[in-house]
PDB file of C-alpha atoms in Angstrom:
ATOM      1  CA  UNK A   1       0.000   0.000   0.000  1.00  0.00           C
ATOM      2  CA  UNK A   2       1.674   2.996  -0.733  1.00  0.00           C
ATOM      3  CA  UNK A   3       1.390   5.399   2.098  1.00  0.00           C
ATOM      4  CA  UNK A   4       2.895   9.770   2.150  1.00  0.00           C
ATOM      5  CA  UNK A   5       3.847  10.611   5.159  1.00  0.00           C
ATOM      6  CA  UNK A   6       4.170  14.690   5.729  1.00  0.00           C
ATOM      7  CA  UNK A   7       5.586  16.232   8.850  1.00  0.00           C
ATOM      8  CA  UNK A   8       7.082  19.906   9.761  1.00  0.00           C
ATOM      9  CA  UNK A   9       4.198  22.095   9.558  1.00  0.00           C
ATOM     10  CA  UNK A  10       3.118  24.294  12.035  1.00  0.00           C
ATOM     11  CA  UNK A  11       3.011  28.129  13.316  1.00  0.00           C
ATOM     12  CA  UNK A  12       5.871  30.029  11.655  1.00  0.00           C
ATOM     13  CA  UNK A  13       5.853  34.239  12.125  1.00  0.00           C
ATOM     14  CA  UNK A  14       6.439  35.925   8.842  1.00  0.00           C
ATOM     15  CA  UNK A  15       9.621  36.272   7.161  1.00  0.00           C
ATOM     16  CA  UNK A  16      10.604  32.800   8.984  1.00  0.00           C
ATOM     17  CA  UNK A  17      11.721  29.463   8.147  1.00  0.00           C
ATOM     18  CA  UNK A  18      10.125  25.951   7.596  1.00  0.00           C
ATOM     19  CA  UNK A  19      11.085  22.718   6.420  1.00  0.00           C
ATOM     20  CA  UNK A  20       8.756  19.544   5.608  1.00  0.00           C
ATOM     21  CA  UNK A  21       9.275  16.457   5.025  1.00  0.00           C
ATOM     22  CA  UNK A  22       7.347  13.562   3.253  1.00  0.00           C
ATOM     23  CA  UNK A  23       7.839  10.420   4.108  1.00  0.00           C
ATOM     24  CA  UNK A  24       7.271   7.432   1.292  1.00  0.00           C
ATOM     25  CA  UNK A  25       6.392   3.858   1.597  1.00  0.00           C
ATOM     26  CA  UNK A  26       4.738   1.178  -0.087  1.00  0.00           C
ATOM     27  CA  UNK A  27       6.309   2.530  -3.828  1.00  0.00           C
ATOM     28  CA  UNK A  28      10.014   2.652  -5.172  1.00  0.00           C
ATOM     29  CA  UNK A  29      10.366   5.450  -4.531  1.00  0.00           C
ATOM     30  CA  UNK A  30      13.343   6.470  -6.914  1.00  0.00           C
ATOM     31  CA  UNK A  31      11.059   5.298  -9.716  1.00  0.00           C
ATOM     32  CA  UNK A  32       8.747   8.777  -9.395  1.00  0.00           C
ATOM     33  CA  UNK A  33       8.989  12.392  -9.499  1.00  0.00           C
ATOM     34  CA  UNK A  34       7.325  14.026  -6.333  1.00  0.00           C
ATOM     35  CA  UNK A  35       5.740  16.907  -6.484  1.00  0.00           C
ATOM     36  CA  UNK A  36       3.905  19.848  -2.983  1.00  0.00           C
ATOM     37  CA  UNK A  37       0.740  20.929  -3.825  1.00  0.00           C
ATOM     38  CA  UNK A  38      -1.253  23.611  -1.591  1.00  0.00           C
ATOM     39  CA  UNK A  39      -4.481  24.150  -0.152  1.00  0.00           C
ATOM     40  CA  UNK A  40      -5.244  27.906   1.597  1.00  0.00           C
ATOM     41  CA  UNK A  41      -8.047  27.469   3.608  1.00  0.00           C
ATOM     42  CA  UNK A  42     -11.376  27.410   1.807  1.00  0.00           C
ATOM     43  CA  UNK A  43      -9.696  27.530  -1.700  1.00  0.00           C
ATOM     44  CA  UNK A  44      -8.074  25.608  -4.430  1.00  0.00           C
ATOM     45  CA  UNK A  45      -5.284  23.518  -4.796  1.00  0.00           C
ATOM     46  CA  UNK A  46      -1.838  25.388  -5.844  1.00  0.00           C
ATOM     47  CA  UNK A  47       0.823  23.886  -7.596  1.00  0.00           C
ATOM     48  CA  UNK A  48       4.146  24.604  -5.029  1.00  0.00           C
ATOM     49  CA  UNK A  49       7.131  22.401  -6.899  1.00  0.00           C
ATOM     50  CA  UNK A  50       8.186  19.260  -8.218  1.00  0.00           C
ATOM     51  CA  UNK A  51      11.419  17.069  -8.427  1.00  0.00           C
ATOM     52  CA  UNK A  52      11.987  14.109 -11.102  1.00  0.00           C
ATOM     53  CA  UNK A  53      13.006  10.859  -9.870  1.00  0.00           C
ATOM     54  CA  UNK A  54      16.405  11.703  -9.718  1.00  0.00           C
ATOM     55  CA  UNK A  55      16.211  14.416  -8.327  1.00  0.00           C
ATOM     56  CA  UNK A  56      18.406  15.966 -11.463  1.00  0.00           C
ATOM     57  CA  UNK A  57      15.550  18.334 -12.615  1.00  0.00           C
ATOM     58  CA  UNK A  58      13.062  20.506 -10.067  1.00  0.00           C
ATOM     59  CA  UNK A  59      10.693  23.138 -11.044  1.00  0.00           C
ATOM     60  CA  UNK A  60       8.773  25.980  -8.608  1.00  0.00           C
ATOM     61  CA  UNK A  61       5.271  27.847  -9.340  1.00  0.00           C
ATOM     62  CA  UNK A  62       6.612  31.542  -9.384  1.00  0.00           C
ATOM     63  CA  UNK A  63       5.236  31.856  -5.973  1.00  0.00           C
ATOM     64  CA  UNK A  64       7.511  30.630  -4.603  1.00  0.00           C
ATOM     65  CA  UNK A  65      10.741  30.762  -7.105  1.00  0.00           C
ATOM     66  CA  UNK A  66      13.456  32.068  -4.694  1.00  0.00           C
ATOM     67  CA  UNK A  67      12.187  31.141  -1.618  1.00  0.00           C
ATOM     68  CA  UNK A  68      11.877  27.466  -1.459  1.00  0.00           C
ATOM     69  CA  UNK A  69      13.789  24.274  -2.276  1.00  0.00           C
ATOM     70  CA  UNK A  70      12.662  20.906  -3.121  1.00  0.00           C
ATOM     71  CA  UNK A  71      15.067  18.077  -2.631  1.00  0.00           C
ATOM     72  CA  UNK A  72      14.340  14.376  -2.259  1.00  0.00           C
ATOM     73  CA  UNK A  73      16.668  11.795  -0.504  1.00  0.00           C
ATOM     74  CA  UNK A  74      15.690   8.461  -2.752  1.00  0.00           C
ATOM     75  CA  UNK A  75      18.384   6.088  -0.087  1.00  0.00           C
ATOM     76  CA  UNK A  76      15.578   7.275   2.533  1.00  0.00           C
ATOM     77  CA  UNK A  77      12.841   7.491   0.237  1.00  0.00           C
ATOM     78  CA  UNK A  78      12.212  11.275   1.747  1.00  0.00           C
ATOM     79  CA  UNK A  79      11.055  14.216  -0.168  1.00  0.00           C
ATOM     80  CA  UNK A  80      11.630  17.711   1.372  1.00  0.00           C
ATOM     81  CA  UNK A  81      10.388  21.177   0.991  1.00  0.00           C
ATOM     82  CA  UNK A  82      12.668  24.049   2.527  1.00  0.00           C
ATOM     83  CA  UNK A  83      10.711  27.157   2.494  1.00  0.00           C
ATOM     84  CA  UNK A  84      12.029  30.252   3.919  1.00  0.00           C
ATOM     85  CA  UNK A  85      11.370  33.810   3.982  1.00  0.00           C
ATOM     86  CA  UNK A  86       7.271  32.936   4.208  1.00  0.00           C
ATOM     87  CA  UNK A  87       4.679  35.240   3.836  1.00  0.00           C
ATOM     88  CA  UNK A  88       0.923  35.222   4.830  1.00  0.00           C
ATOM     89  CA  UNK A  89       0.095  33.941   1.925  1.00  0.00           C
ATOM     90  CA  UNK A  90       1.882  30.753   2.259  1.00  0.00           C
ATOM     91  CA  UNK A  91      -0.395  30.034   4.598  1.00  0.00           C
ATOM     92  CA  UNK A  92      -1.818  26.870   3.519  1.00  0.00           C
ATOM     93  CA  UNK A  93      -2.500  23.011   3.963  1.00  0.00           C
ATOM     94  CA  UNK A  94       1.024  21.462   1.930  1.00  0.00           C
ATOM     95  CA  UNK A  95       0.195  17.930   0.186  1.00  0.00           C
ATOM     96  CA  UNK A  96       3.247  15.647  -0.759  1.00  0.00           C
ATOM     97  CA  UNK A  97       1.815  13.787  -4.191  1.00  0.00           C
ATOM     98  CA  UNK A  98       3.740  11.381  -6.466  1.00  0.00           C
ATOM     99  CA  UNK A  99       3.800  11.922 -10.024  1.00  0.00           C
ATOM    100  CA  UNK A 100       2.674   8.554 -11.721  1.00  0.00           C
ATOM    101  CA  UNK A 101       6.381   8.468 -13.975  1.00  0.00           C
ATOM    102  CA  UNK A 102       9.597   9.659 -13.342  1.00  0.00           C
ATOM    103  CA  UNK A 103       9.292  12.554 -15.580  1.00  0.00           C
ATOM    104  CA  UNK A 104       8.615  16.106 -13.743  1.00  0.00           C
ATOM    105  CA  UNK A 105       5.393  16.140 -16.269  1.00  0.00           C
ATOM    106  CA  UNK A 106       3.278  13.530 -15.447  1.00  0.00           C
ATOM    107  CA  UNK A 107       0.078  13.880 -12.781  1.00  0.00           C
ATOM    108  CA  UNK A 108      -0.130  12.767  -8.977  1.00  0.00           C
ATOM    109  CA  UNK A 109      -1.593   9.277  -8.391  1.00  0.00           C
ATOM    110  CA  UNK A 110      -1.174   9.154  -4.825  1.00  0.00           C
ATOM    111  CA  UNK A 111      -1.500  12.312  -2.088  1.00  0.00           C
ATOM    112  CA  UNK A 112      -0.547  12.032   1.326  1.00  0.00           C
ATOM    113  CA  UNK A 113      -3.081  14.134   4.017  1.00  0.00           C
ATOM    114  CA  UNK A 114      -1.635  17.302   4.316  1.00  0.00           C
ATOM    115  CA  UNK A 115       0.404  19.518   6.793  1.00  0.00           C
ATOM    116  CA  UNK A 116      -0.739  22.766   7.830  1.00  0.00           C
ATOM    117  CA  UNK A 117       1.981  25.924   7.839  1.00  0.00           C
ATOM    118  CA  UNK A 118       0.109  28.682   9.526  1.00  0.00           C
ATOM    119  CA  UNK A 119       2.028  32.054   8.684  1.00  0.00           C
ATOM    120  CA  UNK A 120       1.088  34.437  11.330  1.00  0.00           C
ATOM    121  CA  UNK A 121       2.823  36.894  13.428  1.00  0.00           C
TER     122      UNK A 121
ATOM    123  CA  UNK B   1       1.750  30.700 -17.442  1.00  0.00           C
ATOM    124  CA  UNK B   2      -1.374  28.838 -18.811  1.00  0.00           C
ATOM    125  CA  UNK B   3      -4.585  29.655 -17.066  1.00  0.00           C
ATOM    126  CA  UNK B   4      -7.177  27.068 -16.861  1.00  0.00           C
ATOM    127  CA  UNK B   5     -10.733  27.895 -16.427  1.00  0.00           C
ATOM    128  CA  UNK B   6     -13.486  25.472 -15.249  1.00  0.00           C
ATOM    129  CA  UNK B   7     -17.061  25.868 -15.518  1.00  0.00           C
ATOM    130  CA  UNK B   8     -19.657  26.079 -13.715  1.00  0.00           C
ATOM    131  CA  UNK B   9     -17.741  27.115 -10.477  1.00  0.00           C
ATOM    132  CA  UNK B  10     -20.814  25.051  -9.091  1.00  0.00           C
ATOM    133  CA  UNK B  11     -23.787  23.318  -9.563  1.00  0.00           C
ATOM    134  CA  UNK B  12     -26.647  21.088  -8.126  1.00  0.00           C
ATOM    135  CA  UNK B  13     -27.386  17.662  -9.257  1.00  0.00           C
ATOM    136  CA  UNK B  14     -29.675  14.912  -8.240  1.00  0.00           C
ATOM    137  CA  UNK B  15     -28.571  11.164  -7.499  1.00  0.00           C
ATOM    138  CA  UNK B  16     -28.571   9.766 -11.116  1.00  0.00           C
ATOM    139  CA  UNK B  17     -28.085  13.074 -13.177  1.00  0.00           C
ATOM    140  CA  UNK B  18     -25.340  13.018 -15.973  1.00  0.00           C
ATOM    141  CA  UNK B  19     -22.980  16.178 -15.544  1.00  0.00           C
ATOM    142  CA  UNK B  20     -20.629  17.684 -17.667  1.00  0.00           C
ATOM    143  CA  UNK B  21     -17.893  19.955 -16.170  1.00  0.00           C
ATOM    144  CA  UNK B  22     -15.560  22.076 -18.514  1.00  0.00           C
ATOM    145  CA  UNK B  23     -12.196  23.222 -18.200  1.00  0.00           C
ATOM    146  CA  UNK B  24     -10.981  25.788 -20.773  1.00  0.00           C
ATOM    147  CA  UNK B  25      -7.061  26.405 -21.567  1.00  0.00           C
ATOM    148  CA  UNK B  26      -5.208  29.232 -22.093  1.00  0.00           C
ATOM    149  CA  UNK B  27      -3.212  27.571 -24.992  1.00  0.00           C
ATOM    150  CA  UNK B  28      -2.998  24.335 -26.191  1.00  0.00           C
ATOM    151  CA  UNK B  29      -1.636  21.756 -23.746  1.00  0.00           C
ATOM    152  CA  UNK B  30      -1.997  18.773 -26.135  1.00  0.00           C
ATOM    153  CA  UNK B  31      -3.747  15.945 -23.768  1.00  0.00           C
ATOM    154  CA  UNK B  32      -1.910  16.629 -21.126  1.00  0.00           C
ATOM    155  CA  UNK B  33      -4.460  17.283 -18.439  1.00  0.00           C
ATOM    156  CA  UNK B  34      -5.666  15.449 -15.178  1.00  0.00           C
ATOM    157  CA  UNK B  35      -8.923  16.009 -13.070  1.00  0.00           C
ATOM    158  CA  UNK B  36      -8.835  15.040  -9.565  1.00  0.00           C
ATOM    159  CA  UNK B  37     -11.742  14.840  -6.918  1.00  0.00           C
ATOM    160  CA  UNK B  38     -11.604  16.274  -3.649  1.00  0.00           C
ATOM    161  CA  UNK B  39     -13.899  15.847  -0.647  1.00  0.00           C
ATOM    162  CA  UNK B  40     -14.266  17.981   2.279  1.00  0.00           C
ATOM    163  CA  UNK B  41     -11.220  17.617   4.543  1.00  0.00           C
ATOM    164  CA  UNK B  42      -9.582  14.977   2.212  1.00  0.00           C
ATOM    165  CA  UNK B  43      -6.549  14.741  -0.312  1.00  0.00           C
ATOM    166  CA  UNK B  44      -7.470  15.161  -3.913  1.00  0.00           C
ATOM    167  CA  UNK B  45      -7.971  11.849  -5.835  1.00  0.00           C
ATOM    168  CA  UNK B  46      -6.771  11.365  -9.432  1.00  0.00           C
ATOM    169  CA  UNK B  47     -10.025  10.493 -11.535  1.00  0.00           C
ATOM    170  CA  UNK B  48      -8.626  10.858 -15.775  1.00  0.00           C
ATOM    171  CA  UNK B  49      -5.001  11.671 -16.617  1.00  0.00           C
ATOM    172  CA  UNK B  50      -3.511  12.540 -19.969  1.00  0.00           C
ATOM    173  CA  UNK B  51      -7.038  13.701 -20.477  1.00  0.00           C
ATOM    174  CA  UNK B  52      -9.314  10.776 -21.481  1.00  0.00           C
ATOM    175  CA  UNK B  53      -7.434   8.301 -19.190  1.00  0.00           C
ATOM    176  CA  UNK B  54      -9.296   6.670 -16.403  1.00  0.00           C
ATOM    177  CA  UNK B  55      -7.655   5.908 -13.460  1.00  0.00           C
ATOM    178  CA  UNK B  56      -6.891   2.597 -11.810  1.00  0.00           C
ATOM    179  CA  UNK B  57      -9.670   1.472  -9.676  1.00  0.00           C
ATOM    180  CA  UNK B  58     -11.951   4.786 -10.539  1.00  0.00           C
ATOM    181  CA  UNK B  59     -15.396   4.043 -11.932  1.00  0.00           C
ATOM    182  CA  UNK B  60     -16.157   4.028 -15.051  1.00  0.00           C
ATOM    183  CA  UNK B  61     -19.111   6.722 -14.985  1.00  0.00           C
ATOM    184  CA  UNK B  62     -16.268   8.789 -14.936  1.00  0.00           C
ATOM    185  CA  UNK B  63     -15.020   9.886 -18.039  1.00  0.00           C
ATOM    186  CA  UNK B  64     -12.698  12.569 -19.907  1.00  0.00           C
ATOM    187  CA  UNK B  65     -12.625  14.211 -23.351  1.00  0.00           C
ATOM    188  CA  UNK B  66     -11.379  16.762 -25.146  1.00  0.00           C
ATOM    189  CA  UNK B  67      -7.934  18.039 -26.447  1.00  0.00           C
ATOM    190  CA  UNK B  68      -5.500  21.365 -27.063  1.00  0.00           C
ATOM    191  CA  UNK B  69      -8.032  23.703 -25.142  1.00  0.00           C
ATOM    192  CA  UNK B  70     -11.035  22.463 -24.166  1.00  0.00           C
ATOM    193  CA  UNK B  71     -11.976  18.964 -21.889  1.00  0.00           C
ATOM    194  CA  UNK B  72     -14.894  17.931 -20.344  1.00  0.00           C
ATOM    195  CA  UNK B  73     -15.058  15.744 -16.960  1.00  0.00           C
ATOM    196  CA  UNK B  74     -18.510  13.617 -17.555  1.00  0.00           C
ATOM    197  CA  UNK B  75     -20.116  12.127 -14.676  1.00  0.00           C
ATOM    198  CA  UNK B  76     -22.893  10.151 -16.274  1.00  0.00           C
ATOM    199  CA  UNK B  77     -25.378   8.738 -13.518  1.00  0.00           C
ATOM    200  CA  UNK B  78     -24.572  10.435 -10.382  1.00  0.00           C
ATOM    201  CA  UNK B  79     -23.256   8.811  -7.324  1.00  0.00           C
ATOM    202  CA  UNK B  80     -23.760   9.656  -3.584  1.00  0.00           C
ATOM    203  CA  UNK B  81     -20.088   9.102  -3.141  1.00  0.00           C
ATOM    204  CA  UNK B  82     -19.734  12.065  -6.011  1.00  0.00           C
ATOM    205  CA  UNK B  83     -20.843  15.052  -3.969  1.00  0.00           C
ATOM    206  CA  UNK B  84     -17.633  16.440  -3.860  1.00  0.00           C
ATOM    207  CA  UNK B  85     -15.367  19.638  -5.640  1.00  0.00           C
ATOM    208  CA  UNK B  86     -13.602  18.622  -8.733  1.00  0.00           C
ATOM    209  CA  UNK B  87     -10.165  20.198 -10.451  1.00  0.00           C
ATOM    210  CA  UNK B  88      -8.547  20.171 -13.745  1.00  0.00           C
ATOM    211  CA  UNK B  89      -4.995  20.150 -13.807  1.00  0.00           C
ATOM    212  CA  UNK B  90      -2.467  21.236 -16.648  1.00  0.00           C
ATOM    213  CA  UNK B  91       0.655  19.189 -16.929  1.00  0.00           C
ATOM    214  CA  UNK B  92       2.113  20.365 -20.171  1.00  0.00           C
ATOM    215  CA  UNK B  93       4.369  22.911 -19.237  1.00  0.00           C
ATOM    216  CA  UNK B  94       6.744  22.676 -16.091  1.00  0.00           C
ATOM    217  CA  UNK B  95       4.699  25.069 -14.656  1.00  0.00           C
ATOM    218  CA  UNK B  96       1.831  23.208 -13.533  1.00  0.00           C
ATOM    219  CA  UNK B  97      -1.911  24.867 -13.127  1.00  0.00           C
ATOM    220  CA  UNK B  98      -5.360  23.652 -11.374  1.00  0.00           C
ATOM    221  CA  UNK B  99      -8.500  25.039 -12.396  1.00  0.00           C
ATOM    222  CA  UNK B 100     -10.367  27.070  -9.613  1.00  0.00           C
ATOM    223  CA  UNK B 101     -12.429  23.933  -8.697  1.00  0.00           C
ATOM    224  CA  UNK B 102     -16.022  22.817  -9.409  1.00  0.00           C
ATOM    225  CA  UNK B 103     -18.067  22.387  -6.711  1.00  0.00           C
ATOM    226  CA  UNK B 104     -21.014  19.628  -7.020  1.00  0.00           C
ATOM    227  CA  UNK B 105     -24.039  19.742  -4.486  1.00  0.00           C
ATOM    228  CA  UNK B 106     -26.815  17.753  -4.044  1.00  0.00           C
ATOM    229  CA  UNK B 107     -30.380  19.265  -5.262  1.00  0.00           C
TER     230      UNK B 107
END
């Protein structure tokens, strides 16, 4: 069963730091690109990044260009988000999703259930 | 970046209605477009990929058409289980983009 594990949200104040992490299991996990999708409360989903399965190519919605990294750890089968500098506006529920190919252009198949960064001073 | 636009932004159905929900392009993105389901509190759920594709597992009263700019999501004998908000998603470029959701109620 594969199972997406994300951890490391929480209350950040703004122009602070965050890092989260997605946990994989069930898949092979160097077999997929990963992508973070976002939620803001009572809206609709926001593409943040993705990675390829190598973690050779990674692409950001512009934003977020400049302000967060996406890097994946295949030996651990972890996927990471560094966001810093964070705004209001990144306020949000953050889904890890796995693309259903290794290519950075393919859709999400599986979602894991979300981790809530609050930005808020 | 391409815009995609869904209509309606809602609507209200009754247990074995067909609906059609459209999602418009800004420019062509080939086939290269997903729609997902989402109920309240829940992760999205992959429905159609590559845009007539149905998903592993999915039902097939669920079905996708369309190409370059315009796709329809086609529901065709509404299920209790369906009630939910659904989203287009462009994968062409790597700059991906949702549609703004469609919301389906129960009349």
């Amino acid at each position: 069963e594969v199972q997406l594990l994300e951890s490391g949200g929480g209350l950040v104040q703004p122009g602070g730091s965050l890092r989260l992490s997605c946990a994989a299991s069930g898949i092979t996990f160097s077999s997929y690109a990963m992508s973070w999708v976002r939620q803001a409360p009572g809206k609709g989903l926001e593409w943040v990044s993705v990675i390829s399965a190598s973690g050779g190519s990674t692409y950001y919605a512009d934003s977020v260009k400049g302000r967060f990294t996406v890097s994946r750890d295949n030996s651990k089968n972890t996927l990471d988000l560094q966001m810093n500098s964070l705004r209001a506006e990144d306020t949000a529920v953050y889904y890890c999703a796995k693309g259903k190919t290794a290519s950075s252009s393919s859709p999400s198949d599986y979602w894991g259930q979300g981790t809530l960064v609050t930005v808020s001073s | 970046d391409i815009q995609m636009t869904q209509s309606p932004s809602s609507l209200s159905a009754s247990v074995g209605d067909r609906v059609t929900i459209t999602c418009r392009a800004s420019q062509s993105i080939s086939s290269w477009l997903a729609w997902y389901q989402q109920r309240p509190g829940k992760a999205p759920k992959l429905l159609i990929y590559k845009a007539s594709s149905l998903e592993s597992g999915v039902p097939s009263r669920f079905s996708g058409s369309g190409s370059g700019t315009e796709f329809t999501l086609t529901i065709s004998s509404l299920q209790p289980d369906d009630f939910a908000t659904y989203y287009c998603q462009q994968y062409n470029s790597y700059s991906w983009t949702f549609g703004q959701g469609t919301k389906v109620e129960i009349k």
